[in-house]
mmCIF file of C-alpha atoms and ligand atoms in Angstrom:
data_model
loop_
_atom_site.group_PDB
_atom_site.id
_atom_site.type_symbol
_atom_site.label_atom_id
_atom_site.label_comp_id
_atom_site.label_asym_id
_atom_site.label_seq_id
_atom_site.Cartn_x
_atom_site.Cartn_y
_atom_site.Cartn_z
ATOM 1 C CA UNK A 99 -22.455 7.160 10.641
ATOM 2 C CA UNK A 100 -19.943 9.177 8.773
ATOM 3 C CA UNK A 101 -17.901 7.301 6.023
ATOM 4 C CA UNK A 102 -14.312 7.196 6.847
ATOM 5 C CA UNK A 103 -11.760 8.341 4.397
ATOM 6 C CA UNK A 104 -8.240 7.510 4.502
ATOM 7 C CA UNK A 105 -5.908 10.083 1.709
ATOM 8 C CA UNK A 106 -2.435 9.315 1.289
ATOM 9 C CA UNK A 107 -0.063 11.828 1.026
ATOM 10 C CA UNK A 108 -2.861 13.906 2.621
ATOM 11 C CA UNK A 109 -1.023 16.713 4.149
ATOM 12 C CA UNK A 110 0.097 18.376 0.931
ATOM 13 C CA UNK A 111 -0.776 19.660 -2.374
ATOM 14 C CA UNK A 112 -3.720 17.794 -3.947
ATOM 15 C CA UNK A 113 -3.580 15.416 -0.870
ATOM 16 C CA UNK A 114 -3.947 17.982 1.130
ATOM 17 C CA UNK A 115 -6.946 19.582 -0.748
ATOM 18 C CA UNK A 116 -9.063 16.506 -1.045
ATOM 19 C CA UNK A 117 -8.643 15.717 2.913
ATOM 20 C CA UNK A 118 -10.353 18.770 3.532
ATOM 21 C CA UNK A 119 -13.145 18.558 0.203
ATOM 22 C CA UNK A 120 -14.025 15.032 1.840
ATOM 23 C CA UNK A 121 -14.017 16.476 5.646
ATOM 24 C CA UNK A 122 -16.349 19.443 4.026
ATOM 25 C CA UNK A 123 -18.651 16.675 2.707
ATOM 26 C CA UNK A 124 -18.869 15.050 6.669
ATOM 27 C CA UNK A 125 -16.253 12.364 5.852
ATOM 28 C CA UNK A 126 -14.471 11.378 8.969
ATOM 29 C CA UNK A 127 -10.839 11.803 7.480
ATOM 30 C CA UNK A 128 -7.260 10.294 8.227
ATOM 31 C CA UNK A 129 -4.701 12.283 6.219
ATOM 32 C CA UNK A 130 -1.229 9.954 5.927
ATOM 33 C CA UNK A 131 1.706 11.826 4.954
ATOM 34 C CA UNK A 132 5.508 9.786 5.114
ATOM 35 C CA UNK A 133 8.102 12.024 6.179
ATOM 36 C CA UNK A 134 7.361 15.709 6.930
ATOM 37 C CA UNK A 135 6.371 16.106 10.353
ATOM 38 C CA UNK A 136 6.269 19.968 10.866
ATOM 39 C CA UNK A 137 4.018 20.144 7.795
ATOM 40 C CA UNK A 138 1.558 17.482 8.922
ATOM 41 C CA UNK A 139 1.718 19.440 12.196
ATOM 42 C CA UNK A 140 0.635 22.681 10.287
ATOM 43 C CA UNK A 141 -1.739 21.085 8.301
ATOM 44 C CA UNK A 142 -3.319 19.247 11.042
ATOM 45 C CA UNK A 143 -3.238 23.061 13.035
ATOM 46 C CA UNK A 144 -4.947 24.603 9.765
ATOM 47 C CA UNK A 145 -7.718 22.044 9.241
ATOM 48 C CA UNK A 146 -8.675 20.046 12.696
ATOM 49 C CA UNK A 147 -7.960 16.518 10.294
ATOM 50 C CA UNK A 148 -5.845 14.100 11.957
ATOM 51 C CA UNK A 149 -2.738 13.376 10.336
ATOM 52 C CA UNK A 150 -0.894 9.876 10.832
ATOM 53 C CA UNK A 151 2.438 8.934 9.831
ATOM 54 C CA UNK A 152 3.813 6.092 7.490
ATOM 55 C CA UNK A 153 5.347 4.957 4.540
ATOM 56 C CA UNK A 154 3.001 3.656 1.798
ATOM 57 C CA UNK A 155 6.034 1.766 0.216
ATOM 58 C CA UNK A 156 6.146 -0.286 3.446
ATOM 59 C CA UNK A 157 4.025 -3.333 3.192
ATOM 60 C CA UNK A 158 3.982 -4.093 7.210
ATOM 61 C CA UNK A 159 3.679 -0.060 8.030
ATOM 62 C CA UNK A 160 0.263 0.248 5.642
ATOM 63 C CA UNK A 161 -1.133 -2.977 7.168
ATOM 64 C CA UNK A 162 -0.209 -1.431 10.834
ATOM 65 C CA UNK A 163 -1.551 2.589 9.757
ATOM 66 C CA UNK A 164 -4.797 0.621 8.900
ATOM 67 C CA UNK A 165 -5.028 -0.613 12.080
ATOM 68 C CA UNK A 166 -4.450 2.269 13.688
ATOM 69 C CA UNK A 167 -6.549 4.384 11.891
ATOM 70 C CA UNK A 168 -9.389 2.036 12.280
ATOM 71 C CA UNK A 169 -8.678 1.604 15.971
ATOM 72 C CA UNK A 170 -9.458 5.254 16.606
ATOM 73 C CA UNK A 171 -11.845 6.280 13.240
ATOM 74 C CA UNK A 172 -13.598 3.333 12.369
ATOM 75 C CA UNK A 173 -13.858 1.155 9.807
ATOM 76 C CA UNK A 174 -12.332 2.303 6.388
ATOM 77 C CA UNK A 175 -15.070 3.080 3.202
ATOM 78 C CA UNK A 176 -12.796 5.807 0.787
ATOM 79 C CA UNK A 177 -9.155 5.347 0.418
ATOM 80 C CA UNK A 178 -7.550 7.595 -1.826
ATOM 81 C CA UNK A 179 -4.249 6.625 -3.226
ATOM 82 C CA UNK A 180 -2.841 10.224 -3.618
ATOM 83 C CA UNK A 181 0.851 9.635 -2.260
ATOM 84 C CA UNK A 182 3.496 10.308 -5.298
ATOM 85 C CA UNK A 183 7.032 10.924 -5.656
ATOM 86 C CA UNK A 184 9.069 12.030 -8.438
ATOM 87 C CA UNK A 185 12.878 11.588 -9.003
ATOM 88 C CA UNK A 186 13.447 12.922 -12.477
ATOM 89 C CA UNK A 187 16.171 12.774 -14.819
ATOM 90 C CA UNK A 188 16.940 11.235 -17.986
ATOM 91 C CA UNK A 189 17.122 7.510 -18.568
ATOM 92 C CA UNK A 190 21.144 8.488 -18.899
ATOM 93 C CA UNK A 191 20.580 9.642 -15.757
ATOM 94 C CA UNK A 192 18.558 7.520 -13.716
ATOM 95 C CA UNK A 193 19.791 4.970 -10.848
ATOM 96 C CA UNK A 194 18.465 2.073 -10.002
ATOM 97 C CA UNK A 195 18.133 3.670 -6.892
ATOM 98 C CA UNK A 196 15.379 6.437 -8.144
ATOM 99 C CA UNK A 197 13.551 3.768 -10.258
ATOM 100 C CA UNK A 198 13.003 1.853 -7.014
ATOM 101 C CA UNK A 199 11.718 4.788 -4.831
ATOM 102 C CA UNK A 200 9.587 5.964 -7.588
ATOM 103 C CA UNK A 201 7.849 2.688 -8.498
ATOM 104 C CA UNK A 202 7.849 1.640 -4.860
ATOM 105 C CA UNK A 203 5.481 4.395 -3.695
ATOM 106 C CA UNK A 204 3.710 5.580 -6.475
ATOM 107 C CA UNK A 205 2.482 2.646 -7.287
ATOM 108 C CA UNK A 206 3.563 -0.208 -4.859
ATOM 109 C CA UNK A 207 1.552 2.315 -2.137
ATOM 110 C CA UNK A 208 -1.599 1.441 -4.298
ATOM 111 C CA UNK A 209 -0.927 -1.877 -3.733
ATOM 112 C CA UNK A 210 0.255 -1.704 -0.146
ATOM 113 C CA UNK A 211 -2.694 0.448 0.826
ATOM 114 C CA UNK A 212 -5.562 -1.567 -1.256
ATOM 115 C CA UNK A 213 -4.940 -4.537 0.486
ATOM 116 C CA UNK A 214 -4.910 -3.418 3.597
ATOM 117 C CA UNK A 215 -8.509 -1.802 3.201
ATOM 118 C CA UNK A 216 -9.464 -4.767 0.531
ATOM 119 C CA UNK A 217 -10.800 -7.822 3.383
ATOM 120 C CA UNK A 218 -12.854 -4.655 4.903
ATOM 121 C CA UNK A 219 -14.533 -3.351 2.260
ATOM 122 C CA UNK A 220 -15.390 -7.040 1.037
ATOM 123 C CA UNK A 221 -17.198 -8.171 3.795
ATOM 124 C CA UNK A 222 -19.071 -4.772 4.493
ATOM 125 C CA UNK A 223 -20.301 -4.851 0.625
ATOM 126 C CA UNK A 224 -18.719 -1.388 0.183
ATOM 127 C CA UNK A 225 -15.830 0.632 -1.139
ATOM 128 C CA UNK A 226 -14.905 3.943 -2.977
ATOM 129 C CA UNK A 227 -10.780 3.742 -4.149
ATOM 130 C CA UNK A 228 -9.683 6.891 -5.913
ATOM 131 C CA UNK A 229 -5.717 6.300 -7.377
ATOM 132 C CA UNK A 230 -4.372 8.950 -8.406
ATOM 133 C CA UNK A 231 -2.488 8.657 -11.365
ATOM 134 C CA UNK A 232 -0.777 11.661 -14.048
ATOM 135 C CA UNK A 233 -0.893 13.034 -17.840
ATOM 136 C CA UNK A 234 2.665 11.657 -17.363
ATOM 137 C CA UNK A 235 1.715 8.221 -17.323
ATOM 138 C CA UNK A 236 -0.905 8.743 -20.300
ATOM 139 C CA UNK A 237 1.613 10.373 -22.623
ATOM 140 C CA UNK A 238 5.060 10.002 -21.290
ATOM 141 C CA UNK A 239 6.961 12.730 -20.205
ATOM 142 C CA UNK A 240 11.134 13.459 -20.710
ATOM 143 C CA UNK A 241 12.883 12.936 -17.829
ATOM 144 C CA UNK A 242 10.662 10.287 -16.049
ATOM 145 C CA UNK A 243 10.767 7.247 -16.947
ATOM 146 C CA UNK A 244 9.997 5.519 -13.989
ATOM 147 C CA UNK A 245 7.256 8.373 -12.989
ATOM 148 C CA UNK A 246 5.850 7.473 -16.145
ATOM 149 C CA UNK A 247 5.534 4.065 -15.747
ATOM 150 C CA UNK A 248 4.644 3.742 -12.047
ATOM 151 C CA UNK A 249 1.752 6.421 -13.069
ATOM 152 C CA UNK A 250 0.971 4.474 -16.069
ATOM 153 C CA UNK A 251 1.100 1.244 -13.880
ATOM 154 C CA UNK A 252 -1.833 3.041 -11.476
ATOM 155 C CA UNK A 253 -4.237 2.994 -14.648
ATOM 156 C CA UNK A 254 -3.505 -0.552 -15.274
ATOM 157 C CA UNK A 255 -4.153 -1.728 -11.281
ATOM 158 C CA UNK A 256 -7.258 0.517 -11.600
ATOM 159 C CA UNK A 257 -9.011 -0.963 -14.022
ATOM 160 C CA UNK A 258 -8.048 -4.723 -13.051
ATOM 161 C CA UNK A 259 -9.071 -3.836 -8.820
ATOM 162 C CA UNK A 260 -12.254 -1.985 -10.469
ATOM 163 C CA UNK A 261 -13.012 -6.120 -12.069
ATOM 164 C CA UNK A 262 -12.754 -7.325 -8.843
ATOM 165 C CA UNK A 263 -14.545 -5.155 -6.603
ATOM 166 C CA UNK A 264 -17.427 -4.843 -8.647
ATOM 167 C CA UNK A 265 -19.627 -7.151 -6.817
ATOM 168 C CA UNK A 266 -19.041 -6.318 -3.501
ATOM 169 C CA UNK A 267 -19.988 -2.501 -4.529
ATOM 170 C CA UNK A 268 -16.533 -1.609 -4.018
ATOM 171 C CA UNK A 269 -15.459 0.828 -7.258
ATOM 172 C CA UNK A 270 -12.297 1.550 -8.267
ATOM 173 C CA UNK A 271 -11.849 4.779 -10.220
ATOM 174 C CA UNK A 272 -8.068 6.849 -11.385
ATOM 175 C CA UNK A 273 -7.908 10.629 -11.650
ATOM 176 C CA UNK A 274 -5.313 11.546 -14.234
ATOM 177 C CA UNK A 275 -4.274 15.521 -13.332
ATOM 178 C CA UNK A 276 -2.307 17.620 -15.564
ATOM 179 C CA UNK A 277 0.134 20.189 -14.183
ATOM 180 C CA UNK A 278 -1.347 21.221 -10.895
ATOM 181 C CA UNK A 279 0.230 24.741 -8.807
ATOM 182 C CA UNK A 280 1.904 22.153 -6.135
ATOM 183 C CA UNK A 281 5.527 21.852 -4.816
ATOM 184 C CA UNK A 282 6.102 18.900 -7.006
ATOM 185 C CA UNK A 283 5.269 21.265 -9.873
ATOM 186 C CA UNK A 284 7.123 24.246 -9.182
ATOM 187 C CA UNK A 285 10.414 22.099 -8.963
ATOM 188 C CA UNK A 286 10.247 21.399 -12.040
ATOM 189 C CA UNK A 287 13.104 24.022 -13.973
ATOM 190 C CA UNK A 288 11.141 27.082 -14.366
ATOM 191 C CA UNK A 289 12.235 27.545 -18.094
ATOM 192 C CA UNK A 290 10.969 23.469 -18.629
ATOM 193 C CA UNK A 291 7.841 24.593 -16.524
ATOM 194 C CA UNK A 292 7.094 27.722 -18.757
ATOM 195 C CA UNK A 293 7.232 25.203 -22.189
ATOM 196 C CA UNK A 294 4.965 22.667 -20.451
ATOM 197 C CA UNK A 295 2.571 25.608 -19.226
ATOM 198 C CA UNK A 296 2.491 27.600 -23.142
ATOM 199 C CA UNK A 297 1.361 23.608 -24.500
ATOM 200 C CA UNK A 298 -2.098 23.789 -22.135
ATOM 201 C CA UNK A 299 -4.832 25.463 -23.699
ATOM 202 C CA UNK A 300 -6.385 26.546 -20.457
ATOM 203 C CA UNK A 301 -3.543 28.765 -20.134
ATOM 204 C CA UNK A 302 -2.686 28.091 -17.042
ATOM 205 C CA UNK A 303 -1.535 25.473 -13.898
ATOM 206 C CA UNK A 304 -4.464 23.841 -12.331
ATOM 207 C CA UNK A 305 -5.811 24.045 -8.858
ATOM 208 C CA UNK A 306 -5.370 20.671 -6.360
ATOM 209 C CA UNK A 307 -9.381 21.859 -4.947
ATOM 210 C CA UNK A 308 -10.141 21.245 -9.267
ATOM 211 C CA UNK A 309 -8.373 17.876 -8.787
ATOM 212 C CA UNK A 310 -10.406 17.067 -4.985
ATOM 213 C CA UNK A 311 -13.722 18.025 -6.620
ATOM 214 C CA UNK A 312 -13.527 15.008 -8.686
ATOM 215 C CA UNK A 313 -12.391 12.874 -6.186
ATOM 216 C CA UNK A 314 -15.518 14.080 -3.908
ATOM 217 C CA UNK A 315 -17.673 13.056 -6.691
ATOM 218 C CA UNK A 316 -16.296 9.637 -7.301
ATOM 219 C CA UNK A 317 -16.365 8.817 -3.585
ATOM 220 C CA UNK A 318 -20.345 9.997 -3.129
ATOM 221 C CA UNK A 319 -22.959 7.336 -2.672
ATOM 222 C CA UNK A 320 -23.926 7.855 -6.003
ATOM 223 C CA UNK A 321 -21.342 7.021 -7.876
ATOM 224 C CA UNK A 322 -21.858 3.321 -7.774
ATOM 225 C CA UNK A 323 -21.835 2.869 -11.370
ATOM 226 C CA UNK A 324 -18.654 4.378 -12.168
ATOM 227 C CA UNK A 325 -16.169 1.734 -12.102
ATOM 228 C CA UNK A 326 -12.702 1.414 -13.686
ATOM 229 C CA UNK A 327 -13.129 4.835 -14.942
ATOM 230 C CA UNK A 328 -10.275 7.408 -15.547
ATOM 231 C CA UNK A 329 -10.817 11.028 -15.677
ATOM 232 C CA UNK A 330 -8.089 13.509 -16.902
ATOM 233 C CA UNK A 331 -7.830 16.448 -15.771
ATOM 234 C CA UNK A 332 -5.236 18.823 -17.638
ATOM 235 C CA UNK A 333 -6.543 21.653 -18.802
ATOM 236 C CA UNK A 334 -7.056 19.978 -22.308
ATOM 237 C CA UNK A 335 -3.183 19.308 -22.661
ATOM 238 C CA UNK A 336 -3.876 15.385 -23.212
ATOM 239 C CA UNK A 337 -7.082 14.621 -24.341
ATOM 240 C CA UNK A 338 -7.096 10.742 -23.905
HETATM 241 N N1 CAA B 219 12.391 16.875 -25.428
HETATM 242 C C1 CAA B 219 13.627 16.806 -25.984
HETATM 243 N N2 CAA B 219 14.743 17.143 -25.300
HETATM 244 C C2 CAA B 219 14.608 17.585 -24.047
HETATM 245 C C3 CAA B 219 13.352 17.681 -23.422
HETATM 246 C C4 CAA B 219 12.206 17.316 -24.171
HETATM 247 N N3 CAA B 219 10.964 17.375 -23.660
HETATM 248 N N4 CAA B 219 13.527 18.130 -22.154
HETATM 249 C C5 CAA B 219 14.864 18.303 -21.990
HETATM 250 N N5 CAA B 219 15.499 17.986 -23.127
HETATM 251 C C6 CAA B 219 16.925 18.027 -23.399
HETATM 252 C C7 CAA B 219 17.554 19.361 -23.028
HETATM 253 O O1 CAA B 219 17.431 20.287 -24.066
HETATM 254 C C8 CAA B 219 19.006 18.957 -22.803
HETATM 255 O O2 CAA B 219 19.636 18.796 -24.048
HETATM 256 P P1 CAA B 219 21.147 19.300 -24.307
HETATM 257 O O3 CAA B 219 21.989 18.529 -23.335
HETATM 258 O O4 CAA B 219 21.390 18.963 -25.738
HETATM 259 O O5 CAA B 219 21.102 20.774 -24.015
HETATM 260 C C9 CAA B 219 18.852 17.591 -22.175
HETATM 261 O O6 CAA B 219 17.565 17.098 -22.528
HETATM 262 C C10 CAA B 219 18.884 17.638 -20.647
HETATM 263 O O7 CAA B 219 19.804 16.756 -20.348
HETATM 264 P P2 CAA B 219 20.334 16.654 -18.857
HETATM 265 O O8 CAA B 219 21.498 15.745 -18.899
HETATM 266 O O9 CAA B 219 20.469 18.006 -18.254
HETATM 267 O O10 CAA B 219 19.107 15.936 -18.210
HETATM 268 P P3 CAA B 219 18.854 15.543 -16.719
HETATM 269 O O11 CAA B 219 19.095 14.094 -16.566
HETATM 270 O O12 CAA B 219 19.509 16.489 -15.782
HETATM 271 O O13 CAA B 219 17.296 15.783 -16.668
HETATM 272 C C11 CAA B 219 15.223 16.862 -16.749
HETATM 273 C C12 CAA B 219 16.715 17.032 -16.917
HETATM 274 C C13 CAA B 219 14.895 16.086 -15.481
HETATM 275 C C14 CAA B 219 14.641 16.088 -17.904
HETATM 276 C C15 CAA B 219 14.624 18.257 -16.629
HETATM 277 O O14 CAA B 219 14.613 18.831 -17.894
HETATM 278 C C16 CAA B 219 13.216 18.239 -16.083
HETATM 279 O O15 CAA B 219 13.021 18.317 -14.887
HETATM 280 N N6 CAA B 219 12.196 18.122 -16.945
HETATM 281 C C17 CAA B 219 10.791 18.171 -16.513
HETATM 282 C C18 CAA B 219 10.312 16.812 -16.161
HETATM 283 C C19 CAA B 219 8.898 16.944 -15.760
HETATM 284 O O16 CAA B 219 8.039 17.452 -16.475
HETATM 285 N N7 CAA B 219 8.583 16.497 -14.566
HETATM 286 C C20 CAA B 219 7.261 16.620 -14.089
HETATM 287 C C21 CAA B 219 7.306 16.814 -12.610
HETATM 288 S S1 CAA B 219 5.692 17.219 -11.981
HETATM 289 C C22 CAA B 219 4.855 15.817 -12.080
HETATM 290 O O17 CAA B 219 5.355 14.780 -12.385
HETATM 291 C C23 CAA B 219 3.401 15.899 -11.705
HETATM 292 C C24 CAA B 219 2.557 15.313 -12.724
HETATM 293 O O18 CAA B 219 2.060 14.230 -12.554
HETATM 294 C C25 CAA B 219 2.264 16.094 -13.952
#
């Protein structure tokens, strides 16, 4: 039987490039994306991967997409914890308001979507969870403060899930990308974006299908022994 992979925020950008790197390897994938339907639409057009529709910051909706998805699917084995938003500005700045959206989907969604998968993957003896966390929340970055730490936080709830998963062969791994060519990139000021780019010593923005390689590999069989493991990919712009 084909595992079944659930990707959050799996209609876009890296999201969108490891829903079709795990459909490639003969994953049975649900992409979730929160708000844009005519993209999912597209995506789902482009690809043939189902795309389902709710908000990882809901508690209730992630329990209920679960369902769902395992209704029609199957059971879940990979969830990938790819959903992100960013509301930058400086601390001056900031509202409440943008701290709460930030930290309530970036990293409340890891949370949110983890236990819903978590009884599942317990009593089936097995689990692959990929977060997705940032160079942002390794080294800080101006103008995102709550980024930062919601990022920073997904490291933390890695390596404390990874503990408890361990015997029930569920592992729990983080991906840490650098700048990668994605919407969420290029709206960054393009003056800001040219600095950030001139400090990578690649030389360039990376690829999301660089950042859904490594998520392939730390959702194969094989990768049983890698647990509570983070691995940055930046170019070499943060070498952690
Ligand atoms: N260090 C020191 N000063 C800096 C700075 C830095 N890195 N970046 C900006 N500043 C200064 C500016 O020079 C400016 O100073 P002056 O007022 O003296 O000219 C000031 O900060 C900007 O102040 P503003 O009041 O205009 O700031 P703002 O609240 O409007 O915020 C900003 C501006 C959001 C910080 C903007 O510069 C920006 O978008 N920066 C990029 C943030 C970023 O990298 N986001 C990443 C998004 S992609 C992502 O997050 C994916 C991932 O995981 C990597």
């Amino acid at each position: 039987m084909a595992r079944v992979a659930v990707v959050t925020g799996g209609t876009r950008g890296i999201g969108e490039a490891i829903s079709i790197a795990l459909r490639d390897a003969g994953m049975s994938v649900a992409a979730n994306y929160g708000g844009n339907d005519e993209k999912a639409r597209a995506f789902t057009e482009r690809t043939g991967i189902r795309a389902f529709k709710w908000d990882v910051g809901d508690h209730d909706a992630c329990i209920a997409g679960i369902a769902e998805v395992e209704g029609e699917l199957g059971p879940v084995d990979v969830l990938v914890n790819n959903a992100g938003i960013t509301r930058d500005g400086t601390m001056k700045r900031m509202t409440r308001q943008a701290w709460d959206e930030v930290l309530d989907v970036n990293l409340g969604g890891c949370f949110n979507m983890a236990k819903a998968v978590w009884d599942g993957m317990n009593g089936r003896k097995f689990g692959r969870i990929v977060n997705i966390g940032s160079i942002n929340g390794q080294a800080g970055q101006y103008g995102q403060v709550n980024y930062a730490a919601a990022k920073s936080g997904i490291h933390g709830f890695t390596k404390a899930l990874a503990q408890e998963g361990a015997r029930a062969g569920i592992t729990v791994n983080a991906i840490a990308p650098g700048y990668i060519d994605t919407e969420m990139v290029a709206a960054v000021p393009e003056d800001v974006l040219a600095k950030i780019v001139a400090r990578i010593p690649v030389g360039r923005l990376g690829k999301a299908e660089e950042i859904a390689r490594a998520v392939l590999f730390l959702c194969g069989e094989e990768a049983g022994f890698i647990t509570g493991s983070t691995l940055s990919i930046n170019g070499g712009q943060h070498m952690y």
